[in-house]
mmCIF file of N, CA, C and O in Angstrom:
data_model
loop_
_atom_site.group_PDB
_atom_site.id
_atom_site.type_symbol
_atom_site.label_atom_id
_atom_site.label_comp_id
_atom_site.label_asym_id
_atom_site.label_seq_id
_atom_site.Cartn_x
_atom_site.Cartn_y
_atom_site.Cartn_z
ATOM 1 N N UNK A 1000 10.023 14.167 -12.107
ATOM 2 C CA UNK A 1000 9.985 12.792 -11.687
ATOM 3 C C UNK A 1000 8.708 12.572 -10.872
ATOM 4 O O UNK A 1000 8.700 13.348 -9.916
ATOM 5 N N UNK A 1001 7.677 11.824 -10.914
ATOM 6 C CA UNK A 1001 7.194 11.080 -10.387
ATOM 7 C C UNK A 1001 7.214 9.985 -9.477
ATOM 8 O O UNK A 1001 7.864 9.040 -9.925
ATOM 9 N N UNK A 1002 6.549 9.724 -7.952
ATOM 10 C CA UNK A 1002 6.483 8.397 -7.556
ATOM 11 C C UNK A 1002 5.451 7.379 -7.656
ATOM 12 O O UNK A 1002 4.300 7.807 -7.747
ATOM 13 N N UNK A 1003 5.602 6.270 -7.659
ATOM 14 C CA UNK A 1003 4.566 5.043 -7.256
ATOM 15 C C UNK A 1003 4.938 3.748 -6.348
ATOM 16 O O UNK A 1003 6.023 3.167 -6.351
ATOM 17 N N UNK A 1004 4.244 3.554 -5.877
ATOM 18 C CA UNK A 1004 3.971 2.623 -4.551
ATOM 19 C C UNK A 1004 3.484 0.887 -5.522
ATOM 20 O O UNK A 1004 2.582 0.770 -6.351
ATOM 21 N N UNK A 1005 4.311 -0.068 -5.097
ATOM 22 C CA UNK A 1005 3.419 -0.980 -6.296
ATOM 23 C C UNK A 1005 2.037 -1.232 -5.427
ATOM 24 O O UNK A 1005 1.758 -0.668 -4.368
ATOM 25 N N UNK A 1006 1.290 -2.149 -6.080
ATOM 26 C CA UNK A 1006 0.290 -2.446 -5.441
ATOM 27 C C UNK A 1006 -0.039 -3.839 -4.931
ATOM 28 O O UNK A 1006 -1.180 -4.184 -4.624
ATOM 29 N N UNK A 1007 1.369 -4.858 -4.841
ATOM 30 C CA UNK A 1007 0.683 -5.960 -4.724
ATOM 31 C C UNK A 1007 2.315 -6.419 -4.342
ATOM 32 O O UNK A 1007 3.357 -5.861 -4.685
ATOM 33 N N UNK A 1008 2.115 -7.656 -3.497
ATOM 34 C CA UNK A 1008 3.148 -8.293 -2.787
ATOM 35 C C UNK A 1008 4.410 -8.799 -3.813
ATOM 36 O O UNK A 1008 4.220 -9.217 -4.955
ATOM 37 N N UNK A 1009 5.290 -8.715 -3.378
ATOM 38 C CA UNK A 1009 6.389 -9.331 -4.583
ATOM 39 C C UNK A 1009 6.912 -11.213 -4.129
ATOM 40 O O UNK A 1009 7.414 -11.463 -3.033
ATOM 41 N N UNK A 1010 6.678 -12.239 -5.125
ATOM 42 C CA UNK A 1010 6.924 -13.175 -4.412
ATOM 43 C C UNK A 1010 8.900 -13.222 -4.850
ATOM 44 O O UNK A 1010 9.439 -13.246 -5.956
ATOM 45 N N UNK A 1011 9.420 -13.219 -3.671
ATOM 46 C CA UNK A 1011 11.505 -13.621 -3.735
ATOM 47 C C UNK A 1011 12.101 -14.776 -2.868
ATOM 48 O O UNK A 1011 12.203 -14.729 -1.642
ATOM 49 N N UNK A 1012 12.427 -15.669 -3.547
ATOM 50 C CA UNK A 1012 13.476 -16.223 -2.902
ATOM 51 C C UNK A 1012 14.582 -16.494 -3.057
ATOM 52 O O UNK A 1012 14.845 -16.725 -4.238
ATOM 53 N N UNK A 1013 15.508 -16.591 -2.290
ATOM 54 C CA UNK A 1013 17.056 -16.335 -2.027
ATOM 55 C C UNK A 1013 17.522 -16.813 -3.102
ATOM 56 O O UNK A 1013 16.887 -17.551 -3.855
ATOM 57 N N UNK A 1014 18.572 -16.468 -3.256
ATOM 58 C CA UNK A 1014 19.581 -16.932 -4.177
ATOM 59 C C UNK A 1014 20.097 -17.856 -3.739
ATOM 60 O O UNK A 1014 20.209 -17.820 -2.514
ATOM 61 N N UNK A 1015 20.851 -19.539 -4.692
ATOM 62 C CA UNK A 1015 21.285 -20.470 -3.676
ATOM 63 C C UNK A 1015 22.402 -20.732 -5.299
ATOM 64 O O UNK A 1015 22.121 -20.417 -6.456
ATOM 65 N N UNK A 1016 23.279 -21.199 -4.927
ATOM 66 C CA UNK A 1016 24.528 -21.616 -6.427
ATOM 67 C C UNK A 1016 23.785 -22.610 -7.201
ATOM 68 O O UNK A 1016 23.731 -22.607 -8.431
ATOM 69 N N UNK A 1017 23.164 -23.535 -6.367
ATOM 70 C CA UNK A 1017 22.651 -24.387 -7.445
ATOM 71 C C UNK A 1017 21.485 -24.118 -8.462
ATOM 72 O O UNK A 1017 21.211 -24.817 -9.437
ATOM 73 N N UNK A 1018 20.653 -22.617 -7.922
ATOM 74 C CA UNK A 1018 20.074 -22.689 -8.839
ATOM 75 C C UNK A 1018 19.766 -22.258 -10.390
ATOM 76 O O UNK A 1018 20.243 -21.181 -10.745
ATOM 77 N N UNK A 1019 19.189 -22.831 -11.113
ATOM 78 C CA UNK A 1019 19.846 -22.617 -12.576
ATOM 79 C C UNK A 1019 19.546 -21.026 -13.288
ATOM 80 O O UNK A 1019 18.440 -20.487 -13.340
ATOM 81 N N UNK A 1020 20.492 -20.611 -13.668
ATOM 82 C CA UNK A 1020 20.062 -19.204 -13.818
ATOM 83 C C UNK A 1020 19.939 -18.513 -15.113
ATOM 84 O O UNK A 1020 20.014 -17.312 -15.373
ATOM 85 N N UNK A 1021 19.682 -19.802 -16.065
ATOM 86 C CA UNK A 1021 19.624 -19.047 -17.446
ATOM 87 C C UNK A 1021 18.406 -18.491 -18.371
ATOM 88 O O UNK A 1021 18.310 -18.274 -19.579
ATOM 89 N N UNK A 1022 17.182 -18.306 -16.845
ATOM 90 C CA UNK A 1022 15.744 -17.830 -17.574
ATOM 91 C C UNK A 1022 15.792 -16.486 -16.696
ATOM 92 O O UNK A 1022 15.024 -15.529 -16.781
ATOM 93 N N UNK A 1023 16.512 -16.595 -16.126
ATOM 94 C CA UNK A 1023 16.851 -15.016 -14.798
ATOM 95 C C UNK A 1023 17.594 -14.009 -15.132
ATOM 96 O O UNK A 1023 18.795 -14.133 -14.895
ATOM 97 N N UNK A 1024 17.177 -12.889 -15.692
ATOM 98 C CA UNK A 1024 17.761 -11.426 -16.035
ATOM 99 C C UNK A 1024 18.588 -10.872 -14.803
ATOM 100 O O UNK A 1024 18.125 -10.632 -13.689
ATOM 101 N N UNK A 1025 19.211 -10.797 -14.998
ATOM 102 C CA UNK A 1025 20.768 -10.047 -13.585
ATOM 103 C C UNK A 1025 20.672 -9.038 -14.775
ATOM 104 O O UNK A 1025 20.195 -9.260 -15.888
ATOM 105 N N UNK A 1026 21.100 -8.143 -14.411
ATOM 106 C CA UNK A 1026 21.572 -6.350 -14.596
ATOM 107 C C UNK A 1026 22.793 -6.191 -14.914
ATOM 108 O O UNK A 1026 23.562 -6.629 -14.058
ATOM 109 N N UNK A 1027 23.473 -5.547 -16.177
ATOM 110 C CA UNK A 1027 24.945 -5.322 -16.236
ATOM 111 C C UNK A 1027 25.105 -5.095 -15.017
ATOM 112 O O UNK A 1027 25.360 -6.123 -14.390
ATOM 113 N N UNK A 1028 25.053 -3.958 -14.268
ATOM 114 C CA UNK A 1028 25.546 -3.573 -13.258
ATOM 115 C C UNK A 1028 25.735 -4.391 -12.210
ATOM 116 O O UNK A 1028 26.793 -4.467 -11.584
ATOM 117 N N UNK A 1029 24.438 -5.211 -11.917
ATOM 118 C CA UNK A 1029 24.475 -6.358 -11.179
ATOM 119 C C UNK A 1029 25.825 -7.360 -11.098
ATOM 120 O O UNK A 1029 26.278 -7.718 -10.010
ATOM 121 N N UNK A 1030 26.418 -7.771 -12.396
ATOM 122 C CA UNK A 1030 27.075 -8.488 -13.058
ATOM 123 C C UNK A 1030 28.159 -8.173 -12.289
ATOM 124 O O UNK A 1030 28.698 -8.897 -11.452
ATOM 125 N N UNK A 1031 28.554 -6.678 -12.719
ATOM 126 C CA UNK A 1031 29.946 -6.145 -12.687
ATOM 127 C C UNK A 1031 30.003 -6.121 -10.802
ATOM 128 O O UNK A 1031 30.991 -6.345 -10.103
ATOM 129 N N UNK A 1032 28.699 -5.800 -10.380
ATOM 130 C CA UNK A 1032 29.119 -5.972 -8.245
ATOM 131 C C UNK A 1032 29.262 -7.711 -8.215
ATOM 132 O O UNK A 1032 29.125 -8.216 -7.101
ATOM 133 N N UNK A 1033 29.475 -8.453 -9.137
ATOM 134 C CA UNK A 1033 29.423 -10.155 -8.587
ATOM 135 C C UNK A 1033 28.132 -10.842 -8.753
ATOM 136 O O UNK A 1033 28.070 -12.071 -8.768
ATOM 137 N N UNK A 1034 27.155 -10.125 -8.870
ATOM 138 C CA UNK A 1034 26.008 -10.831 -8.605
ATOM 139 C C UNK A 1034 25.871 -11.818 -9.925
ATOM 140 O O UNK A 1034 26.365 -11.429 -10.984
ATOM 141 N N UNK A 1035 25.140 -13.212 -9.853
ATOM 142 C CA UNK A 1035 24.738 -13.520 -8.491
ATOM 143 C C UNK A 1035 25.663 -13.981 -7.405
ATOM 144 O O UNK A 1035 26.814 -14.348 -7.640
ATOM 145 N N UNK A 1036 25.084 -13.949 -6.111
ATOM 146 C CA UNK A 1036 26.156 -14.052 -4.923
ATOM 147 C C UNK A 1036 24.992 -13.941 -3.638
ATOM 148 O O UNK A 1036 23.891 -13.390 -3.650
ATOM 149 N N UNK A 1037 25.666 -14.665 -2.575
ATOM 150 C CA UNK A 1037 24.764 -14.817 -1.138
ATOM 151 C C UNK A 1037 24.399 -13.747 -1.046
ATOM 152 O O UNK A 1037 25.068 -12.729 -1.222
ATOM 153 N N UNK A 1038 22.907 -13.858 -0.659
ATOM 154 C CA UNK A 1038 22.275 -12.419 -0.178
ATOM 155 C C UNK A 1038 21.335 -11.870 -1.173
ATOM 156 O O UNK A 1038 20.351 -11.320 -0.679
ATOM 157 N N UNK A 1039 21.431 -11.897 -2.878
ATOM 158 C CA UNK A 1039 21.102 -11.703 -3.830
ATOM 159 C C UNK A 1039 19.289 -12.394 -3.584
ATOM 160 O O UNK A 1039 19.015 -13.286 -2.780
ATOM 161 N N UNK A 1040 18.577 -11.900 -4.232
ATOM 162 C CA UNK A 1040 16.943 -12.502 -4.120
ATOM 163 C C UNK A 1040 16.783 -12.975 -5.519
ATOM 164 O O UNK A 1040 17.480 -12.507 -6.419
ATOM 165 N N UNK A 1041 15.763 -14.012 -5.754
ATOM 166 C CA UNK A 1041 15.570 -14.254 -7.286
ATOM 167 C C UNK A 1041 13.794 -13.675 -6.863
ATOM 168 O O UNK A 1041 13.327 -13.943 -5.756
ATOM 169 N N UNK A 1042 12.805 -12.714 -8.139
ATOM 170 C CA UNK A 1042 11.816 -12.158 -8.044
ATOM 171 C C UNK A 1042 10.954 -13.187 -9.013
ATOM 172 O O UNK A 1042 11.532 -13.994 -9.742
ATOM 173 N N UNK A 1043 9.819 -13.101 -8.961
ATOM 174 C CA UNK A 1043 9.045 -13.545 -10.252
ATOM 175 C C UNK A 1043 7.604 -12.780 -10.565
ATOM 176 O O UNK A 1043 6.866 -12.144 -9.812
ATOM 177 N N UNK A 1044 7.537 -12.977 -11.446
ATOM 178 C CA UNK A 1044 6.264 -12.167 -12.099
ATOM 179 C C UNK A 1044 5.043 -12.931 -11.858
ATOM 180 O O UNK A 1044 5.159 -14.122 -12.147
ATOM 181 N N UNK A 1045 4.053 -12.617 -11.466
ATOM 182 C CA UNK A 1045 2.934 -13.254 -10.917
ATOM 183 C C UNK A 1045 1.966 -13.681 -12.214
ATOM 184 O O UNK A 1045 1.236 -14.671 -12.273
ATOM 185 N N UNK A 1046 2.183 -12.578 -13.315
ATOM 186 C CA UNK A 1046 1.300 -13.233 -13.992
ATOM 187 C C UNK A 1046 2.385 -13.439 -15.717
ATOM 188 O O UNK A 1046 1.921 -13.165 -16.824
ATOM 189 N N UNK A 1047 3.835 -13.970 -15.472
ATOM 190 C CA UNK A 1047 4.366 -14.381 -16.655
ATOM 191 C C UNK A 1047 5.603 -15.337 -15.762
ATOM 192 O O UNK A 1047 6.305 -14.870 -14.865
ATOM 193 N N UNK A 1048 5.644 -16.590 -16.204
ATOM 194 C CA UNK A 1048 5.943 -17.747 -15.554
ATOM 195 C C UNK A 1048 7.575 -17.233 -16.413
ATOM 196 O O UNK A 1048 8.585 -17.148 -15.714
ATOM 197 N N UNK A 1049 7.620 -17.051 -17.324
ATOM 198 C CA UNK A 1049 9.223 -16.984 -17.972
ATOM 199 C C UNK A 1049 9.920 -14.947 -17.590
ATOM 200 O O UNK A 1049 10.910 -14.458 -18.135
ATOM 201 N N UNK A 1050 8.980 -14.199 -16.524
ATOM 202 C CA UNK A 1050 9.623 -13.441 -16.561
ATOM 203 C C UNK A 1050 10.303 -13.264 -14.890
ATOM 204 O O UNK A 1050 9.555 -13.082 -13.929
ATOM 205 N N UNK A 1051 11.336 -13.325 -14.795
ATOM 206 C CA UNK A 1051 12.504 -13.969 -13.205
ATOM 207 C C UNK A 1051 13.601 -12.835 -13.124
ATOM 208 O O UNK A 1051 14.419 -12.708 -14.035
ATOM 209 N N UNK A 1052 13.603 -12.038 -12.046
ATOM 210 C CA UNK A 1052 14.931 -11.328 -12.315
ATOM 211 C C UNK A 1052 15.599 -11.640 -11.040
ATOM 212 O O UNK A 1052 15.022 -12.457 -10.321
ATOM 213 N N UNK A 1053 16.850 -11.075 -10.577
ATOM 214 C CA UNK A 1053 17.873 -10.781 -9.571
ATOM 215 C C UNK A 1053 17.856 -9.796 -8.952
ATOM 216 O O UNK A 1053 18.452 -8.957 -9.627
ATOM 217 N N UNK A 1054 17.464 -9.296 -7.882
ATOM 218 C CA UNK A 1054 17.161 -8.576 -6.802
ATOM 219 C C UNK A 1054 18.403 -8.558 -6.531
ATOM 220 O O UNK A 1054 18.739 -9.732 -6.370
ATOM 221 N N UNK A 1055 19.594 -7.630 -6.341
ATOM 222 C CA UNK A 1055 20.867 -7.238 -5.961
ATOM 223 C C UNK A 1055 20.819 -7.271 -3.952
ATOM 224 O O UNK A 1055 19.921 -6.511 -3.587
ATOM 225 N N UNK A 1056 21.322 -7.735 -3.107
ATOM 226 C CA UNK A 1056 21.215 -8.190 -1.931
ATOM 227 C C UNK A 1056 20.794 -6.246 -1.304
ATOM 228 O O UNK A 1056 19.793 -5.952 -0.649
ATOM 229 N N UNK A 1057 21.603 -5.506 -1.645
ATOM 230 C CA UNK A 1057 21.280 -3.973 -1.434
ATOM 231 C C UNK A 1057 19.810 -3.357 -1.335
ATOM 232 O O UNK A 1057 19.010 -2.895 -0.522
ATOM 233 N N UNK A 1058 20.004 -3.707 -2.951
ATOM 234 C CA UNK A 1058 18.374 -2.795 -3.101
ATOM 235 C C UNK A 1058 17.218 -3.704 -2.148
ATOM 236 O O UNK A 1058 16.272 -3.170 -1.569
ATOM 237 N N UNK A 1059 17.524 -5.226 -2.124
ATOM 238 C CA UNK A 1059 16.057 -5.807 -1.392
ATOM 239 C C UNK A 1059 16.488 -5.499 0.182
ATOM 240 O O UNK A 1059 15.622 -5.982 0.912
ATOM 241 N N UNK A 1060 17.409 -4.935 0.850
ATOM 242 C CA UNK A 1060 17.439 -4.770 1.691
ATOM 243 C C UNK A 1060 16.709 -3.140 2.016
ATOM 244 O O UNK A 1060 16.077 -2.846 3.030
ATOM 245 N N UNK A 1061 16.907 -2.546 1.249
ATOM 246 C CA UNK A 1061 16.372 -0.925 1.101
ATOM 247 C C UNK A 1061 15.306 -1.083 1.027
ATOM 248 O O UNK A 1061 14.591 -0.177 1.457
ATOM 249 N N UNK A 1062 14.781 -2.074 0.558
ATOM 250 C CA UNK A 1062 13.412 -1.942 -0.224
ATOM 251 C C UNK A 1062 12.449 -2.739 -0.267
ATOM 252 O O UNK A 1062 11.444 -2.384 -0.883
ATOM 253 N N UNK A 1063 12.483 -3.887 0.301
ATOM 254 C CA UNK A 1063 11.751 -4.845 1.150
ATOM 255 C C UNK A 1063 11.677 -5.289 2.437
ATOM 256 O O UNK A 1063 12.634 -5.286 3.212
ATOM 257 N N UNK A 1064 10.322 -5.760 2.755
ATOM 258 C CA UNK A 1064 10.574 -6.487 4.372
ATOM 259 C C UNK A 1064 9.120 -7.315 4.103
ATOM 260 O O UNK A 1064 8.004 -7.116 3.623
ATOM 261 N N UNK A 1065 10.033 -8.535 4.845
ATOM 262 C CA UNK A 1065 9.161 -9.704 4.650
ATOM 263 C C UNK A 1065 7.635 -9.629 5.236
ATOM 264 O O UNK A 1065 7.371 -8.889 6.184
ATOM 265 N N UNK A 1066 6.672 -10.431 4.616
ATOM 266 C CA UNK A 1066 5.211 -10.028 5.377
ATOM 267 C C UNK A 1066 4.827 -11.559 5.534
ATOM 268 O O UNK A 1066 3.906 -11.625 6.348
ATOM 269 N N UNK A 1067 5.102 -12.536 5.169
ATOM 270 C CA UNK A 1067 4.543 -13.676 5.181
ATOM 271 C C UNK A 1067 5.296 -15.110 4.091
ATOM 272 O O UNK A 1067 6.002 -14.903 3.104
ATOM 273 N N UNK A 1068 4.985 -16.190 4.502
ATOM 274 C CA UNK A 1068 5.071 -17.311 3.834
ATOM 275 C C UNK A 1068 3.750 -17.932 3.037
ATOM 276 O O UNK A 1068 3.846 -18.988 2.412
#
């Protein structure tokens, strides 16, 4: 196994009910813990406008910390 570090900021914001979620990839697994659900992050791809996933409230807590607006 190998590691890597990404190289560039991730833009996320929260998950909210209203927003529409049928261009946003959630994770079987995701699915089966509830998600989406409070706490959950929505991610986006900086350079593909249709690629959006679900950040599980866990892992962005493990694995992010905010740097800016």
């Amino acid at each position: 196994m190998a590691f890597y570090r990404k190289k560039q900021l991730q833009e996320l914001i929260p998950w909210v009910e209203s927003l529409p979620m049928e261009l946003v990839s959630v994770s079987h697994t995701d699915k089966e813990n509830g998600s989406p659900k409070k706490g959950d992050m929505i991610a986006f791809n900086p350079n593909s406008a249709t690629d959006i996933w679900l950040v599980a409230e866990e892992f962005y807590l493990t694995n992010y910390e905010w740097v800016s607006d």
